[in-house]
XYZ file of N, CA and C in Angstrom:
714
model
N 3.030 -4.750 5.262
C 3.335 -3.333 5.458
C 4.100 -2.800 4.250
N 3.445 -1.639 3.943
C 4.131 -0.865 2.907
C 6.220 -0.740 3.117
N 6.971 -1.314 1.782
C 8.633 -0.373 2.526
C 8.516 0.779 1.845
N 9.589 0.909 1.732
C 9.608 2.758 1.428
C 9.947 2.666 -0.238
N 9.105 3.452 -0.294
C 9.357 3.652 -2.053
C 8.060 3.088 -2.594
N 7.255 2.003 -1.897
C 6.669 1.318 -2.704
C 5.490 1.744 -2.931
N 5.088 1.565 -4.464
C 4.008 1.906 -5.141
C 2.758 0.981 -4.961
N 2.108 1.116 -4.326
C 0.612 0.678 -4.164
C -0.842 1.562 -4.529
N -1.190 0.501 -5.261
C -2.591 1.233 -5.847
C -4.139 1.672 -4.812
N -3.521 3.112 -4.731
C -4.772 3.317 -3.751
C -5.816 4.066 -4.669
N -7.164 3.556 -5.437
C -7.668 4.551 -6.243
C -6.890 4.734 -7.365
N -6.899 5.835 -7.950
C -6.252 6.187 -8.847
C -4.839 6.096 -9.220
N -4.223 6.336 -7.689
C -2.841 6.864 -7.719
C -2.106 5.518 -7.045
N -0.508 5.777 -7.861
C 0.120 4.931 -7.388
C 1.248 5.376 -7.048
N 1.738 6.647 -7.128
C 2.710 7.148 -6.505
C 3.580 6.482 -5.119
N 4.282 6.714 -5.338
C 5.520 5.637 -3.943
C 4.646 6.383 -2.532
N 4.956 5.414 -2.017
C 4.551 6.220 -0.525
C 5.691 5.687 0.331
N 6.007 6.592 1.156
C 7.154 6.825 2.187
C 6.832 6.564 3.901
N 7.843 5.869 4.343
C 7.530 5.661 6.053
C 8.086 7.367 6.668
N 7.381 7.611 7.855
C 7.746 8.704 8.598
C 7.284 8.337 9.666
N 7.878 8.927 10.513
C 6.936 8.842 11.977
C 6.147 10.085 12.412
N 5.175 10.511 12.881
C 4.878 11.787 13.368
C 3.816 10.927 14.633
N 4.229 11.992 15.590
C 3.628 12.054 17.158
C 4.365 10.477 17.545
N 5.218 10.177 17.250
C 5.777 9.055 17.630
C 5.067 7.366 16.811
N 4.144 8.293 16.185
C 3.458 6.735 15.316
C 4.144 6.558 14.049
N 4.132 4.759 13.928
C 4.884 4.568 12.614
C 3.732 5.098 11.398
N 3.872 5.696 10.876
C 3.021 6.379 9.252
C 3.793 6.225 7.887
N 2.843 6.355 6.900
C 3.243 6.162 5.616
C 2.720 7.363 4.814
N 3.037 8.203 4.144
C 2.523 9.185 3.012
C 3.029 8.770 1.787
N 1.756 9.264 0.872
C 1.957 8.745 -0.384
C 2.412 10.701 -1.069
N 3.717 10.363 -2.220
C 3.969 11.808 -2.740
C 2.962 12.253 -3.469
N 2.376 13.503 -3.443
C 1.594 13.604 -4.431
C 1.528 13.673 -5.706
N 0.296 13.766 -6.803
C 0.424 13.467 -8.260
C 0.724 14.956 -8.733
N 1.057 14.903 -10.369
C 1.878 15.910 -10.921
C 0.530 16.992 -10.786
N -0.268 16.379 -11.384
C -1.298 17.754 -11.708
C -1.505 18.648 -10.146
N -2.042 18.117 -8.897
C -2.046 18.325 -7.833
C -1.302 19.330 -7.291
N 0.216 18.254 -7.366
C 1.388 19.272 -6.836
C 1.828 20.466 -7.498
N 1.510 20.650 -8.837
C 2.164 21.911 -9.400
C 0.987 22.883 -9.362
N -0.153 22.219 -9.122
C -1.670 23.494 -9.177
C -1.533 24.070 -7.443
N -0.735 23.199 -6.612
C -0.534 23.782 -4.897
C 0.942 24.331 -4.842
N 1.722 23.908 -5.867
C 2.576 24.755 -5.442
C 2.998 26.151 -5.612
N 2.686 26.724 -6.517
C 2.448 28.259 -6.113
C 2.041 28.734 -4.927
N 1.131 27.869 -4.132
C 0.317 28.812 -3.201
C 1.053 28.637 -2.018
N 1.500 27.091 -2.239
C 2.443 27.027 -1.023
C 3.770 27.676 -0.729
N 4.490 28.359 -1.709
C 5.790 29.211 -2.186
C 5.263 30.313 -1.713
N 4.189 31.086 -2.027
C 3.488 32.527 -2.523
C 3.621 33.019 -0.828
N 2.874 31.894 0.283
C 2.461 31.851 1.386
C 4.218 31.650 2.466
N 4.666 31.071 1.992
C 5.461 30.375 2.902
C 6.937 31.756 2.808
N 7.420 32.114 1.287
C 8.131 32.519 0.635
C 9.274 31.094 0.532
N 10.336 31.430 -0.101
C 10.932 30.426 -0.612
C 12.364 30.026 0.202
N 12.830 30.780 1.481
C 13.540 29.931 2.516
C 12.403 29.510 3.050
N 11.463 29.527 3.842
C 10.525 28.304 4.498
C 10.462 27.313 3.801
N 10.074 27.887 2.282
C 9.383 26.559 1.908
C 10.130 25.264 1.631
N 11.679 26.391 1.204
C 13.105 24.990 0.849
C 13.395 24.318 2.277
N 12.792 25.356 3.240
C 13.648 25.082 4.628
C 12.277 23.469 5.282
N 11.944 23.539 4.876
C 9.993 22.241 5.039
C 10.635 21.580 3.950
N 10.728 21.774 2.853
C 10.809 20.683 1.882
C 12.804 19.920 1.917
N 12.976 20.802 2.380
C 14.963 20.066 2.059
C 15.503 20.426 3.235
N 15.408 20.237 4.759
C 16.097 20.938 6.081
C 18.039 20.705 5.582
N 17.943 19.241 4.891
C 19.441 19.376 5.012
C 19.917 20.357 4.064
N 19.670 20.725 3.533
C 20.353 21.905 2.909
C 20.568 23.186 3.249
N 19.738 23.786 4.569
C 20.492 24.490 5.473
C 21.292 23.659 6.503
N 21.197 22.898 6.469
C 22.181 22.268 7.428
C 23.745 21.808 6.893
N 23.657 21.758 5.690
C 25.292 21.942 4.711
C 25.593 23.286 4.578
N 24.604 24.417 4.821
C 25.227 25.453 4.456
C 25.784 26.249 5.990
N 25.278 25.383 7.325
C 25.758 26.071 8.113
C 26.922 24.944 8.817
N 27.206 23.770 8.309
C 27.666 22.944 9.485
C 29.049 23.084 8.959
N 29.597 24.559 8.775
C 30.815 24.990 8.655
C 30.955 25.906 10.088
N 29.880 26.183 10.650
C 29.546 26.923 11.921
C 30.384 26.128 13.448
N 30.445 24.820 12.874
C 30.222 23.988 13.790
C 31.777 23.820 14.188
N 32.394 23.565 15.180
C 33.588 23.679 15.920
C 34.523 21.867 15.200
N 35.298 22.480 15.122
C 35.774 21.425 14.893
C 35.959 20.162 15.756
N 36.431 20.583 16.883
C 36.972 19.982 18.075
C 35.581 19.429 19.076
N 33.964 19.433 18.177
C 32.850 18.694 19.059
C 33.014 17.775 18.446
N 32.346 16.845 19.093
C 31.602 15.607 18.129
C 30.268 15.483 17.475
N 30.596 14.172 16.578
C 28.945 13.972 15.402
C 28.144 14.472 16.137
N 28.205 13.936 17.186
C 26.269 14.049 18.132
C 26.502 16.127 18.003
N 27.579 16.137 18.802
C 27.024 17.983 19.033
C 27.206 18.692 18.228
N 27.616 18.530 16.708
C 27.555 19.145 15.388
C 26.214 18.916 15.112
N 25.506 17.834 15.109
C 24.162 17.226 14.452
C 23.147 18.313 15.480
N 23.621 18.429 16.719
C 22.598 19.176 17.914
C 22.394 20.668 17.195
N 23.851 20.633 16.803
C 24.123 22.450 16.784
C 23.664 22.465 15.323
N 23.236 22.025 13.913
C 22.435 21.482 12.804
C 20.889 22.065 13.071
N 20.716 20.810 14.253
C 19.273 21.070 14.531
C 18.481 22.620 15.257
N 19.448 22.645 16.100
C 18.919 24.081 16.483
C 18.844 25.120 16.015
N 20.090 25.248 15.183
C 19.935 26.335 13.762
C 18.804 26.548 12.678
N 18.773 24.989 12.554
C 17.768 25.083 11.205
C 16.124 25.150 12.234
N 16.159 25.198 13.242
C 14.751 25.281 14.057
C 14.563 26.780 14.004
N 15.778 27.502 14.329
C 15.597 28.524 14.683
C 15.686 29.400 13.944
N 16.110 29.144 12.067
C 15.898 29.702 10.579
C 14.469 28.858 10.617
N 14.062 28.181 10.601
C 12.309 27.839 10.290
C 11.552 29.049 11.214
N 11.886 29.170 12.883
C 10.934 29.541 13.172
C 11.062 31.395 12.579
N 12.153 31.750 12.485
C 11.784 32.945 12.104
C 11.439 33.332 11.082
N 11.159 32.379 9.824
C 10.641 32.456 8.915
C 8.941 31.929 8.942
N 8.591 31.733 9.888
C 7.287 31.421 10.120
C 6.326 32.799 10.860
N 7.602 33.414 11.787
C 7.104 34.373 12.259
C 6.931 35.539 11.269
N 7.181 35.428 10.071
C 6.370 36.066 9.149
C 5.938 35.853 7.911
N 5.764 34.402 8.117
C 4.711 33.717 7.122
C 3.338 34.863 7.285
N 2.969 34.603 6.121
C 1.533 35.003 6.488
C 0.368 33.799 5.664
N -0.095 33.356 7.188
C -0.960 32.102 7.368
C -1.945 32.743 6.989
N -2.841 32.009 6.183
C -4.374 31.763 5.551
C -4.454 30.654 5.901
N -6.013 30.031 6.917
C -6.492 28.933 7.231
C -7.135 28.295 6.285
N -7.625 28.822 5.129
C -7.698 28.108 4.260
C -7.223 27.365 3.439
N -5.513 28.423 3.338
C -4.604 27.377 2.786
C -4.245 26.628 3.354
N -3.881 26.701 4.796
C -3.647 25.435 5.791
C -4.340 24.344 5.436
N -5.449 24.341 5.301
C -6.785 23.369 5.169
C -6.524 22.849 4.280
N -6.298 23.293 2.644
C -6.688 22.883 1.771
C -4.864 21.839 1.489
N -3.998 22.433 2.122
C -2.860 21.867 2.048
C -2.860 20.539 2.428
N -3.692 20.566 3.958
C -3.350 19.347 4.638
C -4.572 18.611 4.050
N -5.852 18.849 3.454
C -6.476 18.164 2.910
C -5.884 17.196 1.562
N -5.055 18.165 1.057
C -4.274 17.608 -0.224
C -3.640 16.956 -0.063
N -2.800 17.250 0.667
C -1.159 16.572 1.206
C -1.094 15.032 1.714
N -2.291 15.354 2.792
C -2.603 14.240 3.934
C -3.662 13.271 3.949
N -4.630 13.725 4.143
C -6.119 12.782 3.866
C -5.864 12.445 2.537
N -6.656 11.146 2.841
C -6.461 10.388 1.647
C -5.111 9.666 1.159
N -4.014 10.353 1.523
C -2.810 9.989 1.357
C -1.971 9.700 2.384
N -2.106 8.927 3.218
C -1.604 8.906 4.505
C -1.917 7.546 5.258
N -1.475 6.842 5.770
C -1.690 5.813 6.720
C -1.239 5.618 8.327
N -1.573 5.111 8.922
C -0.946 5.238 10.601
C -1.288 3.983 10.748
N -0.103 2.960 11.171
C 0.023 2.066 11.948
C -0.919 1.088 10.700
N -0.741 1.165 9.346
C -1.367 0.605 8.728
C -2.664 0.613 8.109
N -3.294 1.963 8.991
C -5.436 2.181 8.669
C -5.330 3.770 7.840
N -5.874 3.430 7.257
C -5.974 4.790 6.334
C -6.486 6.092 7.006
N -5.688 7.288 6.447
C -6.411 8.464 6.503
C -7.341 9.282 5.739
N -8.557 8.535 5.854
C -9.234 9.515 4.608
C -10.121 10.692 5.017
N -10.173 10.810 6.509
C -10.999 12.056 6.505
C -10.441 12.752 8.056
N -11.152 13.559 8.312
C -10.504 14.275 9.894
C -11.197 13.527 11.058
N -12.282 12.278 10.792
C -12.486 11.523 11.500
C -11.510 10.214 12.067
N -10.943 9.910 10.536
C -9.611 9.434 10.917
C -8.676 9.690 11.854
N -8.130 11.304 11.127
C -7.309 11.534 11.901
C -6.952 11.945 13.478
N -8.411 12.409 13.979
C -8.783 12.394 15.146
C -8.579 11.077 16.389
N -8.646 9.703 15.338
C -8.828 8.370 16.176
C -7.570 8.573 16.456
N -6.508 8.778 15.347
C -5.005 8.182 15.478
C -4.438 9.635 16.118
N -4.510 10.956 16.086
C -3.931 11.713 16.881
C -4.911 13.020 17.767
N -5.774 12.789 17.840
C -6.671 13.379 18.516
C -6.842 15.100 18.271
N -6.631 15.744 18.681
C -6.502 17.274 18.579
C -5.295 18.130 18.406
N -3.900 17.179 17.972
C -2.742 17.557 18.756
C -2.342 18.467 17.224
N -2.022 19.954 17.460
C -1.872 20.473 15.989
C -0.631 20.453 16.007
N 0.449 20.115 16.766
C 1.919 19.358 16.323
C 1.756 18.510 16.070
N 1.086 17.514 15.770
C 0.978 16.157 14.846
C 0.832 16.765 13.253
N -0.320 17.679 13.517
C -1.219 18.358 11.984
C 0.270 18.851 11.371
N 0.251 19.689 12.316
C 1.560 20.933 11.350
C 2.807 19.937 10.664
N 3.326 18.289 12.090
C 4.100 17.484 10.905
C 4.211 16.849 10.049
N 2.939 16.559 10.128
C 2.202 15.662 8.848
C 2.673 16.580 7.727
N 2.361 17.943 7.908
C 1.966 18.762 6.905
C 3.578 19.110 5.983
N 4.369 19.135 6.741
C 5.715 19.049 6.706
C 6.819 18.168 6.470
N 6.336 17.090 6.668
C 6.553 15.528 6.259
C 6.266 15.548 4.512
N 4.802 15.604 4.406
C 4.289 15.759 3.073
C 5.055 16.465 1.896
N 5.077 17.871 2.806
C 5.307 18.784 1.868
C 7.174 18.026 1.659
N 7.864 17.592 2.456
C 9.202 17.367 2.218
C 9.174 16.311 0.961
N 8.341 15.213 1.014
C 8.454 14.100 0.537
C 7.790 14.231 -1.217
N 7.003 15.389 -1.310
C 6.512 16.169 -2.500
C 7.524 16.942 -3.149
N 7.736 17.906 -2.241
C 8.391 18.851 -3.097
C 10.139 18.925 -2.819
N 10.500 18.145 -2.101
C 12.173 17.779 -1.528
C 12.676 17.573 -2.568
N 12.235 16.959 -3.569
C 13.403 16.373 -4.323
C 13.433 17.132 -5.768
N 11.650 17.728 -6.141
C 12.000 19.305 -7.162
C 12.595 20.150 -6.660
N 12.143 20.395 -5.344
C 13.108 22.107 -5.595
C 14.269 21.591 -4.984
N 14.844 20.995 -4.653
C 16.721 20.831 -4.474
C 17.012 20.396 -6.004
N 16.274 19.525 -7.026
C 17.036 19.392 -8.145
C 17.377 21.096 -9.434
N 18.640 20.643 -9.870
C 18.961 21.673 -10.548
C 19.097 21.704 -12.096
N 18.531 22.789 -12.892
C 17.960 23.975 -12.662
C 16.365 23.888 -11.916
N 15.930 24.780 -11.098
C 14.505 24.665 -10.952
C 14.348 26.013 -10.132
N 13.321 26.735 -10.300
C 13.006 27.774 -9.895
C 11.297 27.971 -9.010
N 11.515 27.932 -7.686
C 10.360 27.653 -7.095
C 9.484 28.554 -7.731
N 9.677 29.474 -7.913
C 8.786 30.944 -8.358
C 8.786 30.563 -9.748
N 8.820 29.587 -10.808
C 8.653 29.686 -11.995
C 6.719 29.759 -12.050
N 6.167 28.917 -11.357
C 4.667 29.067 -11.655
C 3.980 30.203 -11.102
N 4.613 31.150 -10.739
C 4.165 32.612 -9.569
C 4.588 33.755 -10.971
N 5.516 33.503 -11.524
C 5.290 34.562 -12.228
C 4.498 34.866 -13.691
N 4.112 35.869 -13.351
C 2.928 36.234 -14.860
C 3.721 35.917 -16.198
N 3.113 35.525 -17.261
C 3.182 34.749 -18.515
C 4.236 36.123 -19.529
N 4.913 35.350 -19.807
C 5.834 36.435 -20.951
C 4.757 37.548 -21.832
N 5.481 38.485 -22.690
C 4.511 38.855 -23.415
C 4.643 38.323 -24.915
N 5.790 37.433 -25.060
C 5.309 36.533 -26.405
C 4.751 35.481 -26.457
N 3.947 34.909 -25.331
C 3.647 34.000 -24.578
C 2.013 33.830 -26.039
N 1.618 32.618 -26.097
C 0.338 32.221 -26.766
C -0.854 31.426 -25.419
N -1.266 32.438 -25.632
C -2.299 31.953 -24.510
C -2.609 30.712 -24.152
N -3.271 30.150 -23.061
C -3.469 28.348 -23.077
C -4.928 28.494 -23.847
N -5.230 27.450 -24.322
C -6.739 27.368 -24.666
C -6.981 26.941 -23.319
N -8.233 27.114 -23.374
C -8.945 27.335 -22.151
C -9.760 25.414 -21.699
N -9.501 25.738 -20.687
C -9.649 24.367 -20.008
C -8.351 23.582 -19.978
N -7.414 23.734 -20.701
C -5.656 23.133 -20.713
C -5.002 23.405 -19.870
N -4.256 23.103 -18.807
C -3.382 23.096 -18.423
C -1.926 22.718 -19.124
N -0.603 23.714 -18.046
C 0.600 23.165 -18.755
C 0.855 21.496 -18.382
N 0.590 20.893 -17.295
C 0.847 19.359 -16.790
C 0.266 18.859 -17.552
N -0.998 19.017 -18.151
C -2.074 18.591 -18.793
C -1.283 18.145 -20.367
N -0.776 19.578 -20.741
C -0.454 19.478 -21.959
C 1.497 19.119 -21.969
N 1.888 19.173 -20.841
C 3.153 18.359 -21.389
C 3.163 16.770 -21.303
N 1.801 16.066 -20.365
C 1.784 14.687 -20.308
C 1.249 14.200 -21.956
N 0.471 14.714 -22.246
C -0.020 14.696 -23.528
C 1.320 14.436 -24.463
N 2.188 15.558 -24.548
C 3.331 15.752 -24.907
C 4.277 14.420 -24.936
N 4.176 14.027 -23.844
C 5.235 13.101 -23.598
C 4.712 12.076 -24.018
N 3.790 11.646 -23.888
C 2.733 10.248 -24.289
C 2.708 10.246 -25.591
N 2.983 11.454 -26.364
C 2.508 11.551 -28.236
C 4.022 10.711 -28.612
N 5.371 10.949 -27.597
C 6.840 10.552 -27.821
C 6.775 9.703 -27.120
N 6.120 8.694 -26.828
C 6.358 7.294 -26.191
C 6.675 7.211 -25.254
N 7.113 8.718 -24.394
C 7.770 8.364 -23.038
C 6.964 7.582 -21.617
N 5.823 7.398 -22.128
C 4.396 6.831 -21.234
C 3.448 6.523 -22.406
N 2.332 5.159 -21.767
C 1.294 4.658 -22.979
C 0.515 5.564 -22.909
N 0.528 6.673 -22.043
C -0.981 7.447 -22.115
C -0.499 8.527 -21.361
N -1.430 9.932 -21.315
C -1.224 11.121 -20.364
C -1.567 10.805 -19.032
N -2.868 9.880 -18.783
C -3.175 9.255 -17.914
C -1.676 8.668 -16.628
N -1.407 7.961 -17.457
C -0.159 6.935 -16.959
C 0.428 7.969 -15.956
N 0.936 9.437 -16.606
C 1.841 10.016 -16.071
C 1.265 10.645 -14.738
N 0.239 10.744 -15.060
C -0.211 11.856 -14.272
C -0.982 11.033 -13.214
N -1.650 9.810 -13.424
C -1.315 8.823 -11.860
C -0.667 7.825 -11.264
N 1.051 8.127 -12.214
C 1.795 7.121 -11.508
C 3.480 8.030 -10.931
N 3.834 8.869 -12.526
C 4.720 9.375 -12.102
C 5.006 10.648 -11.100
N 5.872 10.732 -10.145
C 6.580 11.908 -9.345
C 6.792 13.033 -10.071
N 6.075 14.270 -9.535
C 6.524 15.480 -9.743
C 8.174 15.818 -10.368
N 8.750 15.033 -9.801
C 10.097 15.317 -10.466
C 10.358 14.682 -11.695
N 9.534 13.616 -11.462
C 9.874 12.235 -12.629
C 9.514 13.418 -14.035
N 7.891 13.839 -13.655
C 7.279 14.801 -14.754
C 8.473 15.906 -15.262
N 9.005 16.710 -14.604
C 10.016 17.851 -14.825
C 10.915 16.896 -15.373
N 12.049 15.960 -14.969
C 13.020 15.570 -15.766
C 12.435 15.045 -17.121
N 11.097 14.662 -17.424
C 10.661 14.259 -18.831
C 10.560 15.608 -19.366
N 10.008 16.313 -18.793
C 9.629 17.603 -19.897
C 11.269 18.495 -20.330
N 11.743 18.323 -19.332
C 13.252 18.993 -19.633
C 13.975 18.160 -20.601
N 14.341 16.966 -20.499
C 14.902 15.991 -21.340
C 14.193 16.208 -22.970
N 12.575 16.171 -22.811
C 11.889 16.910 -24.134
C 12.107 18.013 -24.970
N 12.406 18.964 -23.570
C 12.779 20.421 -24.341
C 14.300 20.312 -25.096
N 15.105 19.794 -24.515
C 16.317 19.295 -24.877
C 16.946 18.922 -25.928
N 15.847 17.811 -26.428
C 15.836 17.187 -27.565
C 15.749 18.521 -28.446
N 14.041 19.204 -28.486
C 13.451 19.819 -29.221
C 14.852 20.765 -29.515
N 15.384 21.429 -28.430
C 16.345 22.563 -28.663
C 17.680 22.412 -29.757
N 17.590 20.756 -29.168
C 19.142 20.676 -30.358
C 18.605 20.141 -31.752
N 17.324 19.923 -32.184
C 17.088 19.788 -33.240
C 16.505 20.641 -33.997
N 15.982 22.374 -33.112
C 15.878 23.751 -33.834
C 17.167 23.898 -34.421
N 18.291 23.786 -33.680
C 19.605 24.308 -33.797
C 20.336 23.416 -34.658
N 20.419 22.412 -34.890
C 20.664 21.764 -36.264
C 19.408 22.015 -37.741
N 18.955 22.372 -37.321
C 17.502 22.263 -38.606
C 17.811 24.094 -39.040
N 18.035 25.042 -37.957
C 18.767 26.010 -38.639
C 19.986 25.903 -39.476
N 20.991 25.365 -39.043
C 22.542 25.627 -38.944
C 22.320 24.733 -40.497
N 21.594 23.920 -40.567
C 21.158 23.641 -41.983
C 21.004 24.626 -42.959
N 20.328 25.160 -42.705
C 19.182 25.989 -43.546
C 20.393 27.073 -43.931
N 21.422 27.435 -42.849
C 22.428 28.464 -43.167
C 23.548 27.829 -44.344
N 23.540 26.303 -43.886
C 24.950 25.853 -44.916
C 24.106 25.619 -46.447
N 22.888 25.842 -46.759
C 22.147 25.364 -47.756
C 22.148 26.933 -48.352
């Protein structure tokens, strides 16, 4: 049996996959790959807006921001109760005006889940699967879907700086167009692979975590920034 964290080669990808339970079965999801997750996450932000989507991907973080709510004089258990019901009841009213597209539903849980997913050890690769192991039940679907999305995008958007809406908004106007067929994941794995940080673009893009990708490209820009700023400050003392 898979533990948690561990990287197993399914296909292409080797991304960690994580234990969860949903409908009471022991399950495993694998996080998804960089290119994947940053081409769905716009749509999933765009759709959800960005308390749902932090509130699915990071619950404890409304739950630090309210468990000052909480009485001093209860205990763990009825602070943790009074946690849970809050943050149920900030999800659901942020759902009550989601505005759902079944297509994105679909294409989410197609992404997210099939293919990437196990129950009780047997793979999920299609809705025939998932039918054996949970039958029709769309509170299984919706936690899967939520599970996923936590175990994807939980640990970018709580890390700091990061801006869920950075891929939602339209391109600067000093901006140089992409050549066409490029992507930015595309072209910062490239990037990183030309600086040794991986043997190949490949590597990154079916082994490392969405976050793993952002802390390389930031650490990159980093570099790049303090060596504009010395390569000027040159040019001024010369």
């Amino acid at each position: 049996m898979r533990g948690r964290g561990e990287r197993v080669r399914r296909g292409r990808y080797t991304q960690p996959w994580e234990r969860v339970e949903i409908g009471g079965k022991h399950c495993h999801l694998q996080i998804l790959h960089p290119e994947a997750a940053f081409e769905l996450e716009p749509r999933i932000v765009g759709a959800a807006g960005d308390t749902l989507a932090l509130a699915i991907a990071a619950p404890h973080t409304i739950a630090e921001g309210i468990v000052e709510r909480a009485s001093r004089g209860e205990t763990e258990a009825e602070q943790e109760i009074l946690r849970l019901a809050l943050i149920a009841r900030t999800i659901t009213a942020c759902l009550a005006a989601m505005r759902l597209d079944l297509e994105l539903v679909l294409e989410v849980f197609g992404t997210l889940v099939l293919g990437r997913m196990s129950v009780n050890g047997r793979e999920i690769d299609d809705m025939a699967d998932w039918s054996r192991a949970f039958g029709s039940s769309p509170r299984a679907r919706w936690t899967a879907i939520g599970q996923a999305i936590r175990l994807t995008y939980g640990p970018l958007w709580t890390r700091s700086p990061y801006d869920l809406r950075a891929h939602l908004t339209g391109p600067r106007r000093d901006d140089v167009p992409m050549p066409p067929g490029v992507t930015p994941v595309g072209m910062w794995c490239d990037q990183l692979a030309a600086q040794g940080r991986a043997t190949s673009a490949r590597e990154i893009l079916t082994s490392w975590t969405p976050v793993e990708l952002i802390d390389a490209v930031e650490a990159l820009a980093y570099t790049a920034e303090r060596e504009r700023r010395a390569q000027l400050a040159a040019r001024s003392e010369s």
